[in-house]
Amino acid sequence: MNKGKNMIKFNGIGASNGISNAKAYILKDNMPKIIRKIIKEPQTEIAKFENAQKIAAEQIINLKKKAIEKLGTEKAIVFDAHLGILMDPEMISQVNNKIKLEKINASFAISEVANIFKQMFLSMDSDYMKERVADVTDVTTRLIKIIEGIEIKDLSLINEEVIIIAHDLTPSETSQLNIKFIKGFITEIGGKTSHSAIMARTLEIPAIVGVGSVVFDILENQMILMDGNSGEIIINPNTQIIKDFKEKTENLKKTRKIELTFKNKNSISKDGWHTEISSNIGSPNDIESVNNNGSDGIGLFRTEFLYMDAEDWPTEEEQFQAYKKVLESVKGRVVIRTLDIGGDKTLNYFKFPYEMNPFLGYRAIRLQLDKTDIFDIQIRALLRASAFGKLAVNIPMISIIEEFKMVKERFKKNEKKLKSEGYKIGKYELGIMVEVPSTVELADKFAKYADFFSVGTNDLIQYTFAADRMSKSVSYLYQPFSPATLRKLKRIIDASHKEGKWTAICGEVASEPMLTPVLVGMGLDEFSMSSTSILQIRKIVSEINKSEAEKLVDLVLNVETQEEVKKLIQLFLDKNNILL
Ligand code: PEP
Ligand code: MG
């Protein structure tokens, strides 16, 4: 039990590197269950409601001002919608009537009216009205919290150095964090490949996930030391521990200095074999880190973050500008992935169908081939941007050949239409993410149609081992070293090479230093990862003889367990004096 002053250690899954020491900021869902209460004086409850409206209006106007400064006028529009709901005469009169006629408390009346409005919006034909449900929830929750005297936590307002402790952070919450003040986050659930973890690596914020409920033993404002690499968390660290961690930080800095000498070098093995080491990005704002880390190009632009940060489907022009900016600012090839929404990634303005297993459901290309109007807008933006750099387009979650044929058809149609409108279309490649086992099985067939493969190992491993990538309980089945995973990778790479095509890995496996010798041995054409890992992997590649690594591949594919694979790799590293 945490009494407040004692030093306590525990562990989670290290999800984003870096060491931080700051006080805890607890982010708990503090909304209580709203109970129906019969009241004697409706007038008092109506006054509470009116007062809450005034306070909420001030808060929303304040948020709008801040959003304009930080994100621009366009993104701040959502707060106008919130004000509209807050002042809506129909909503106000329904709440007042309920309080008066049913003699109930204001909070319960608001939650009832909110439900009526949400149901009404959901049943409408217009997508725009359906999208207002999230706004109704936001505004009415704010009103209830004001009435009940519950604090409303706004992450973007944090202005002192803290480590956030939460059940989970949604990807959009993660993308809002101000990296000047947020020194790290620690979450109860999640795995190394959950999207908040991936975002943390992009933002270069240390993160530890999947800690379990013990995370809420941490008290508000307690000093926390976290190591996002090892997953260690220390509450109230003593001076010796702080000293040890400082030393660790110094050593990391030294290693980094050596790695920096690889910034302007080619990605090439000791015996002269070339590969590409590229970056994964989520927005044009990540380009600075791409160039600072001497990346060979962009191996994965996850375009869903453009959609998740928006208040409505991004327009063709907005997308075109974002893709053009990335293509113009990077020397090498840029692989842009079409919208991969669904699973753990949702949108404020689109209601996904309820599904038991969203990771196996209406996701990525499955959604876009269903909503072709949305898909066409993205295709047009991509094709227009193709004139501004070396573009490759990547389609997520392809499971059957027919899907990819339909995609190719749509690209052709849009290309023809754009040309007839006078647009110049550049040369571009069209490939697929290989992340579903059926696609691995038919890799030889897919290789005839796709210009390239990009292996999404985060999903491929979850589907291969039937283990949800978000679940802590089955995280032992995230088995990147297993011969089952490695045999799949070898088959994919070989199938592409047979057709003269190339293969990249853009899942987290690409940045696992211990796997670098195996991937070099397999002849992987492109490693794509968070920019901060590039120089480390380039250095390791430079220390490996590909011909030796090929022999290692033969060995690792023929053992039974991932532990045996790790032992074989360690022997290889020792023999070749490679220190990770
Ligand atoms: C993957 O699945 O490995 C991948 C790169 O895609 P995402 O993590 O975005 O699903
Ligand atoms: Mg994936």
XYZ file of C-alpha atoms and ligand atoms in Angstrom:
591
model
C 0.000 0.000 0.000
C 1.328 3.409 -0.901
C 1.490 5.548 2.243
C 2.874 8.548 0.376
C 6.560 8.804 1.359
C 8.088 5.331 0.900
C 10.035 4.452 -2.179
C 8.082 1.905 -4.262
C 9.141 0.205 -7.492
C 7.081 -1.522 -10.091
C 7.216 -2.331 -13.771
C 5.200 -1.916 -16.913
C 5.914 -2.280 -20.596
C 8.538 0.218 -21.767
C 6.824 1.799 -24.763
C 8.772 4.947 -25.559
C 12.393 5.536 -24.579
C 13.639 8.230 -22.263
C 14.103 8.806 -18.564
C 11.962 11.335 -16.698
C 11.661 12.553 -13.153
C 8.587 14.671 -12.397
C 5.504 14.734 -10.236
C 2.423 12.670 -10.964
C -0.698 14.081 -12.579
C -3.533 11.610 -12.119
C -6.037 11.489 -14.937
C -9.002 9.485 -13.653
C -12.459 9.419 -15.112
C -14.057 11.402 -12.325
C -17.615 11.436 -13.623
C -19.887 9.911 -10.937
C -23.069 8.020 -11.772
C -25.834 10.620 -11.983
C -28.744 9.630 -9.757
C -32.347 10.744 -10.075
C -33.343 12.775 -7.020
C -36.788 14.144 -6.232
C -36.462 17.780 -5.199
C -38.746 20.205 -3.384
C -37.720 23.487 -5.023
C -37.410 23.278 -8.809
C -36.430 26.954 -8.906
C -33.143 26.229 -7.089
C -32.273 23.505 -9.621
C -33.141 25.804 -12.544
C -30.852 28.453 -11.040
C -28.063 25.847 -10.760
C -28.560 24.972 -14.431
C -28.454 28.639 -15.505
C -25.331 29.289 -13.463
C -23.631 26.216 -14.955
C -24.472 27.465 -18.450
C -22.732 30.779 -17.761
C -19.602 29.099 -16.399
C -19.540 26.572 -19.242
C -19.806 29.379 -21.811
C -16.792 31.141 -20.267
C -14.799 27.893 -20.235
C -15.628 27.094 -23.854
C -14.747 30.623 -25.044
C -11.437 30.272 -23.206
C -10.744 26.903 -24.800
C -11.547 28.379 -28.198
C -9.007 31.193 -27.716
C -6.317 28.702 -26.734
C -7.173 26.419 -29.647
C -6.876 29.334 -32.092
C -3.389 30.113 -30.746
C -2.203 26.498 -30.746
C -4.020 24.905 -33.670
C -5.407 27.718 -35.826
C -8.892 29.087 -36.459
C -10.119 26.138 -38.474
C -9.566 23.573 -35.718
C -11.153 25.897 -33.148
C -14.505 25.776 -34.944
C -15.623 22.846 -32.796
C -15.974 25.188 -29.845
C -18.531 27.272 -31.779
C -20.551 24.086 -32.168
C -20.265 23.538 -28.405
C -21.533 27.040 -27.713
C -24.412 26.414 -30.117
C -25.469 23.305 -28.167
C -25.070 25.099 -24.855
C -27.376 27.937 -25.980
C -29.820 25.743 -27.895
C -33.342 26.953 -26.861
C -34.863 23.498 -27.363
C -32.305 21.857 -25.089
C -32.714 24.569 -22.449
C -36.500 24.391 -22.415
C -36.507 20.570 -22.232
C -34.180 20.616 -19.207
C -36.228 23.324 -17.478
C -39.494 21.479 -18.171
C -38.134 18.224 -16.806
C -36.976 19.916 -13.616
C -40.333 21.654 -13.163
C -42.726 18.879 -14.174
C -40.892 15.838 -12.839
C -39.414 17.694 -9.832
C -35.980 16.201 -10.428
C -32.409 17.435 -9.897
C -30.748 19.480 -12.646
C -27.892 17.009 -13.318
C -30.291 14.114 -13.923
C -32.524 16.293 -16.119
C -29.493 17.300 -18.219
C -28.315 13.696 -18.614
C -31.834 12.613 -19.671
C -32.164 15.414 -22.223
C -28.642 14.677 -23.489
C -29.694 11.067 -24.155
C -32.817 12.206 -26.020
C -30.738 14.535 -28.215
C -28.081 11.890 -28.840
C -30.701 9.305 -29.869
C -32.336 11.851 -32.127
C -29.047 12.764 -33.847
C -28.103 9.117 -34.249
C -31.380 8.307 -35.970
C -31.000 11.080 -38.547
C -29.897 10.392 -42.085
C -27.377 13.166 -42.148
C -23.832 12.178 -41.186
C -23.300 15.734 -40.019
C -26.037 15.421 -37.389
C -24.788 11.993 -36.279
C -21.401 13.546 -35.753
C -22.861 16.017 -33.238
C -23.330 13.264 -30.640
C -19.767 13.649 -29.330
C -20.326 17.394 -28.987
C -23.556 16.889 -27.027
C -21.707 14.531 -24.663
C -18.890 17.010 -24.222
C -21.151 19.974 -23.425
C -23.591 18.143 -21.154
C -20.770 16.419 -19.233
C -19.247 19.848 -18.682
C -22.572 21.194 -17.346
C -23.046 18.258 -14.990
C -19.474 18.483 -13.700
C -19.932 22.197 -12.965
C -23.184 21.535 -11.066
C -21.699 18.623 -9.125
C -18.500 20.574 -8.377
C -16.293 18.056 -10.219
C -12.993 19.249 -11.653
C -12.756 19.324 -15.457
C -9.262 18.316 -16.476
C -7.954 19.766 -19.706
C -4.617 18.221 -20.695
C -3.623 21.038 -23.012
C -3.800 23.458 -20.072
C -1.104 21.683 -18.030
C 1.680 24.212 -17.594
C 4.104 22.546 -15.208
C 6.303 19.502 -15.634
C 4.332 16.325 -14.905
C 4.083 12.643 -15.706
C 0.498 11.693 -16.591
C -0.970 8.620 -14.911
C -4.087 7.302 -16.662
C -6.181 4.246 -17.401
C -5.364 4.834 -21.071
C -4.843 7.771 -23.393
C -6.653 7.855 -26.681
C -4.440 8.625 -29.680
C -6.123 12.030 -30.048
C -5.488 12.835 -26.375
C -1.863 11.808 -26.856
C -1.507 14.044 -29.878
C -2.732 17.021 -27.819
C -0.045 16.719 -25.140
C 2.243 19.703 -24.823
C 5.692 18.098 -24.880
C 7.180 21.094 -23.093
C 5.387 20.105 -19.879
C 4.394 16.462 -20.270
C 7.531 14.556 -19.287
C 5.989 11.151 -19.818
C 2.908 9.044 -19.338
C 2.133 5.795 -17.590
C -1.040 3.860 -18.357
C -2.922 0.988 -16.793
C -3.632 -0.789 -20.099
C -2.030 -0.962 -23.545
C 0.919 -2.692 -25.190
C 4.087 -1.708 -27.037
C 2.173 -1.428 -30.276
C -0.976 0.337 -29.058
C -1.396 3.600 -30.871
C -0.853 5.858 -27.882
C 2.542 4.130 -27.470
C 3.355 4.690 -31.131
C 2.329 8.357 -30.840
C 4.524 8.740 -27.750
C 7.524 7.549 -29.731
C 6.709 10.016 -32.503
C 6.377 12.861 -30.000
C 9.516 11.589 -28.209
C 7.704 11.442 -24.848
C 8.796 8.584 -22.523
C 5.918 6.151 -21.988
C 5.202 3.023 -19.972
C 1.993 1.119 -20.682
C 0.152 -1.982 -19.465
C 1.114 -1.404 -15.830
C -2.158 -2.768 -14.423
C -4.361 -1.295 -11.713
C -1.347 -0.781 -9.429
C -0.814 2.395 -11.455
C -3.522 4.042 -9.368
C -1.500 3.428 -6.202
C 0.406 6.489 -7.356
C -0.864 9.579 -5.586
C -1.322 13.030 -7.114
C 1.905 15.087 -6.968
C 4.117 12.195 -5.828
C 7.581 12.269 -7.388
C 7.964 9.629 -10.087
C 11.015 8.377 -11.860
C 10.291 6.470 -15.053
C 12.481 4.694 -17.579
C 10.549 4.317 -20.825
C 13.100 1.814 -22.080
C 13.087 -0.760 -19.269
C 9.534 0.000 -18.100
C 10.696 0.737 -14.533
C 8.627 3.083 -12.379
C 9.855 4.342 -9.030
C 7.645 6.344 -6.692
C 9.516 8.689 -4.322
C 12.985 7.731 -5.631
C 15.800 8.174 -3.069
C 18.911 10.191 -3.871
C 20.982 7.094 -4.757
C 18.404 5.952 -7.313
C 18.206 9.425 -8.822
C 22.021 9.409 -9.053
C 22.017 5.980 -10.774
C 19.416 7.133 -13.263
C 21.377 10.308 -13.992
C 24.359 8.091 -14.789
C 22.161 5.988 -17.050
C 20.997 9.160 -18.811
C 24.647 10.225 -19.267
C 25.501 6.840 -20.802
C 22.545 7.139 -23.147
C 23.845 10.543 -24.203
C 27.299 9.059 -24.952
C 25.812 6.275 -27.061
C 23.721 8.865 -28.864
C 26.859 10.860 -29.658
C 28.402 7.831 -31.365
C 25.161 7.139 -33.225
C 25.069 10.718 -34.489
C 28.226 10.043 -36.516
C 25.980 7.856 -38.707
C 23.656 10.711 -39.582
C 25.002 11.441 -43.040
C 26.036 7.906 -43.873
C 24.354 5.380 -46.152
C 22.538 2.426 -44.622
C 25.020 -0.233 -45.637
C 26.297 -3.499 -44.138
C 29.949 -4.270 -43.380
C 30.209 -6.225 -46.644
C 28.585 -3.531 -48.783
C 24.907 -4.535 -48.971
C 22.532 -1.534 -49.151
C 19.199 -1.053 -47.436
C 16.983 1.928 -46.570
C 16.244 3.078 -43.033
C 13.235 5.358 -43.051
C 10.828 7.062 -40.683
C 7.291 6.441 -39.535
C 5.366 9.694 -39.177
C 1.846 10.757 -38.251
C 1.811 14.336 -39.527
C 3.824 16.842 -41.567
C 4.972 18.285 -38.204
C 7.164 15.200 -37.689
C 9.446 16.101 -40.604
C 11.953 17.967 -38.442
C 12.776 14.795 -36.512
C 12.974 12.844 -39.798
C 15.652 15.151 -41.161
C 17.467 15.555 -37.805
C 17.955 11.810 -37.632
C 19.354 11.376 -41.128
C 16.460 9.257 -42.322
C 16.602 7.781 -45.850
C 12.949 8.654 -46.463
C 9.510 8.014 -45.065
C 8.441 4.383 -44.896
C 5.061 5.024 -43.302
C 2.949 8.166 -43.101
C -0.048 7.122 -40.983
C -2.632 9.451 -42.534
C -5.302 8.541 -39.977
C -3.920 11.156 -37.618
C -4.928 13.865 -40.123
C -8.457 12.497 -39.813
C -8.335 12.039 -36.053
C -7.124 15.570 -35.380
C -9.896 17.055 -37.521
C -13.460 17.920 -36.574
C -14.837 16.578 -39.825
C -13.565 14.459 -42.740
C -10.506 16.354 -44.043
C -11.110 17.876 -47.485
C -9.183 16.981 -50.649
C -7.351 20.321 -50.469
C -6.363 19.881 -46.791
C -5.014 16.418 -47.504
C -3.268 17.494 -50.694
C -1.442 20.284 -48.821
C -0.301 17.863 -46.082
C 0.953 15.208 -48.548
C 2.630 17.817 -50.779
C 4.410 19.337 -47.779
C 5.832 15.962 -46.758
C 6.861 15.031 -50.317
C 8.591 18.366 -50.823
C 10.491 18.273 -47.532
C 11.988 14.792 -47.828
C 14.721 13.770 -50.255
C 13.960 10.051 -50.487
C 10.871 7.985 -51.113
C 7.702 8.780 -49.140
C 5.278 5.928 -48.447
C 1.860 7.329 -47.592
C -0.643 4.884 -46.141
C -4.330 5.389 -46.881
C -6.712 5.813 -43.960
C -6.292 3.036 -41.366
C -9.114 3.877 -39.001
C -10.993 1.457 -36.751
C -9.589 -0.977 -34.170
C -8.379 1.329 -31.383
C -8.524 4.429 -33.618
C -11.862 6.218 -33.800
C -13.177 9.531 -35.113
C -15.233 12.138 -33.245
C -17.370 12.736 -36.288
C -18.110 9.184 -37.425
C -20.012 6.491 -35.590
C -18.507 3.050 -36.109
C -20.916 0.092 -36.029
C -20.844 -1.769 -32.718
C -18.660 -4.851 -33.075
C -17.456 -7.500 -30.627
C -13.936 -7.435 -32.093
C -13.184 -4.074 -33.695
C -9.639 -5.178 -34.647
C -11.259 -7.904 -36.757
C -13.985 -5.667 -38.058
C -14.850 -2.571 -40.026
C -11.365 -1.142 -40.334
C -8.953 0.480 -42.828
C -9.487 -0.538 -46.468
C -12.648 -2.445 -45.509
C -14.239 0.861 -44.508
C -12.856 2.772 -47.485
C -14.066 0.261 -50.045
C -17.478 0.628 -48.415
C -17.377 4.440 -48.206
C -15.910 5.086 -51.613
C -16.774 8.804 -51.531
C -14.364 9.189 -48.590
C -11.781 6.974 -50.316
C -11.944 8.937 -53.584
C -11.186 12.208 -51.788
C -8.010 10.705 -50.360
C -7.014 9.115 -53.680
C -7.433 12.449 -55.484
C -5.317 14.248 -52.884
C -2.592 11.590 -53.118
C -2.525 11.562 -56.900
C -2.335 15.362 -57.068
C 0.551 15.272 -54.580
C 2.395 12.648 -56.672
C 3.743 15.444 -58.866
C 5.786 16.828 -55.936
C 8.120 13.994 -54.916
C 8.831 10.286 -54.887
C 5.456 8.886 -53.812
C 4.497 5.343 -52.891
C 0.949 4.627 -51.667
C 0.329 1.839 -49.242
C -3.041 0.144 -48.578
C -3.657 -1.164 -45.031
C -5.346 -4.432 -43.994
C -5.554 -5.984 -47.448
C -6.830 -9.542 -46.886
C -7.850 -10.811 -50.324
C -6.661 -10.210 -53.877
C -10.056 -8.831 -54.937
C -9.721 -5.936 -52.490
C -6.450 -4.858 -54.027
C -7.813 -5.192 -57.557
C -10.699 -2.894 -56.567
C -8.226 -0.409 -55.097
C -6.151 -0.399 -58.285
C -9.281 0.162 -60.313
C -10.250 3.181 -58.160
C -6.800 4.683 -58.511
C -6.978 4.274 -62.306
C -10.430 5.856 -62.497
C -9.405 8.822 -60.368
C -6.187 9.276 -62.309
C -8.115 9.467 -65.577
C -10.570 11.961 -64.109
C -7.843 14.182 -62.637
C -5.967 14.217 -65.955
C -9.161 15.272 -67.725
C -9.405 18.129 -65.211
C -5.902 19.232 -66.206
C -3.901 17.943 -63.194
C -0.382 16.632 -63.653
C 0.090 13.197 -62.105
C 3.613 12.055 -61.239
C 4.987 8.523 -61.182
C 3.973 6.623 -58.070
C 4.052 3.087 -56.682
C 1.035 1.274 -55.261
C 1.675 -1.393 -52.644
C 0.060 -3.187 -49.738
C 0.530 -3.571 -46.019
C 1.067 -7.248 -45.280
C -0.495 -7.650 -41.858
C -3.147 -10.353 -42.260
C -2.107 -14.049 -42.364
C -4.178 -14.736 -45.506
C -2.074 -12.167 -47.361
C 1.136 -13.867 -46.236
C -0.199 -17.191 -47.509
C -0.794 -15.642 -50.929
C 2.249 -13.353 -50.928
C 3.495 -14.921 -54.181
C 0.187 -14.009 -55.864
C -0.014 -10.524 -54.343
C 3.552 -9.845 -55.516
C 2.315 -9.916 -59.098
C -0.091 -7.015 -58.477
C 1.575 -4.904 -55.788
C 4.589 -2.697 -56.508
C 5.855 -3.369 -52.981
C 5.045 -4.925 -49.627
C 5.214 -3.194 -46.278
C 4.886 -5.584 -43.376
C 2.802 -4.319 -40.466
C 4.270 -6.610 -37.841
C 2.182 -5.054 -35.053
C -0.969 -6.406 -36.623
C 0.598 -9.431 -38.282
C 1.791 -10.695 -34.892
C -1.564 -10.022 -33.223
C -3.403 -11.920 -35.958
C -0.827 -14.727 -36.158
C -0.941 -15.465 -32.441
C -4.629 -14.465 -32.046
C -3.591 -12.091 -29.252
C -5.113 -8.611 -28.984
C -2.309 -6.042 -29.211
C -4.079 -3.918 -26.553
C -4.359 -6.670 -23.954
C -1.896 -6.903 -21.102
C -3.067 -10.368 -20.095
C -1.925 -11.913 -23.362
C 1.078 -9.663 -23.978
C 3.378 -12.727 -23.663
C 1.988 -13.699 -27.068
C 3.467 -10.638 -28.699
C 6.244 -12.824 -30.143
C 8.398 -10.866 -32.595
C 11.291 -13.346 -32.193
C 9.213 -16.486 -32.630
C 10.168 -18.696 -35.586
C 6.457 -18.429 -36.505
C 6.888 -14.688 -37.043
C 10.291 -14.970 -38.680
C 9.225 -17.668 -41.143
C 6.383 -15.390 -42.264
C 8.787 -12.478 -42.776
C 11.133 -14.642 -44.840
C 8.281 -15.858 -47.048
C 7.051 -12.322 -47.662
C 10.499 -10.957 -48.540
C 11.334 -13.921 -50.804
C 7.962 -13.677 -52.603
C 8.498 -9.982 -53.369
C 12.062 -10.513 -54.589
C 10.957 -13.295 -56.898
C 8.779 -10.772 -58.753
C 11.465 -8.053 -58.657
C 9.556 -6.088 -56.000
C 10.723 -4.709 -52.645
C 9.670 -5.292 -49.048
C 9.715 -2.952 -46.071
C 8.827 -3.547 -42.451
C 7.089 -0.598 -40.833
C 5.866 -2.319 -37.654
C 7.823 -2.154 -34.409
C 9.927 -5.197 -35.371
C 11.950 -2.929 -37.678
C 13.388 -0.990 -34.730
C 14.101 -4.000 -32.494
C 17.932 -3.914 -32.403
C 18.293 -7.626 -31.653
C 16.364 -8.495 -34.807
C 18.509 -6.341 -37.095
C 20.960 -9.186 -37.953
C 18.072 -11.502 -38.872
C 16.422 -8.875 -41.083
C 19.731 -8.058 -42.777
C 20.198 -11.791 -43.388
C 16.763 -11.947 -45.016
C 17.641 -9.016 -47.290
C 14.959 -6.614 -46.032
C 14.870 -3.677 -48.454
C 13.592 -1.038 -46.053
C 13.401 -0.712 -42.264
C 10.861 1.950 -41.215
C 10.552 3.186 -37.619
C 10.274 6.163 -35.275
C 12.945 8.622 -36.379
C 14.739 8.419 -33.021
C 15.701 4.761 -33.607
C 17.188 5.240 -37.086
C 20.805 5.930 -36.168
C 20.968 3.044 -33.708
C 19.763 0.590 -36.349
C 22.015 2.103 -39.055
C 25.012 1.637 -36.765
C 24.112 -2.024 -36.139
C 23.612 -2.676 -39.877
C 27.100 -1.271 -40.511
C 28.576 -3.832 -38.086
C 27.001 -6.888 -39.743
C 28.309 -9.044 -42.572
C 25.256 -9.946 -44.632
C 26.765 -13.270 -45.686
C 27.185 -14.235 -42.006
C 23.681 -13.003 -41.170
C 22.225 -15.282 -43.877
C 23.578 -18.293 -41.960
C 21.940 -16.950 -38.793
C 18.587 -16.853 -40.629
C 18.882 -20.571 -41.464
C 19.431 -21.308 -37.789
C 16.631 -19.180 -36.318
C 13.996 -20.491 -38.699
C 14.582 -24.011 -37.511
C 14.214 -23.794 -33.745
C 11.029 -23.998 -31.731
C 10.766 -21.009 -29.439
C 11.519 -17.322 -29.351
C 13.887 -17.866 -26.419
C 15.996 -20.178 -28.583
C 15.989 -17.562 -31.333
C 17.167 -14.898 -28.895
C 20.020 -17.141 -27.716
C 21.168 -17.735 -31.301
C 21.087 -14.005 -32.039
C 23.050 -13.255 -28.850
C 25.726 -15.770 -29.903
C 25.916 -14.058 -33.299
C 26.248 -10.624 -31.692
C 28.964 -11.837 -29.287
C 30.908 -13.554 -32.060
C 30.855 -10.373 -34.154
C 31.558 -8.043 -31.212
C 28.318 -6.137 -31.757
C 27.141 -4.325 -28.638
C 23.491 -3.219 -28.543
C 1.472 -2.502 -38.087
O 0.391 -3.074 -37.953
O 2.582 -3.030 -37.826
C 1.525 -1.114 -38.576
C 2.661 -0.546 -38.929
O 0.360 -0.429 -38.620
P -0.401 0.124 -37.328
O 0.518 -0.066 -36.134
O -0.677 1.552 -37.595
O -1.600 -0.730 -37.271
Mg -1.394 -2.226 -38.816
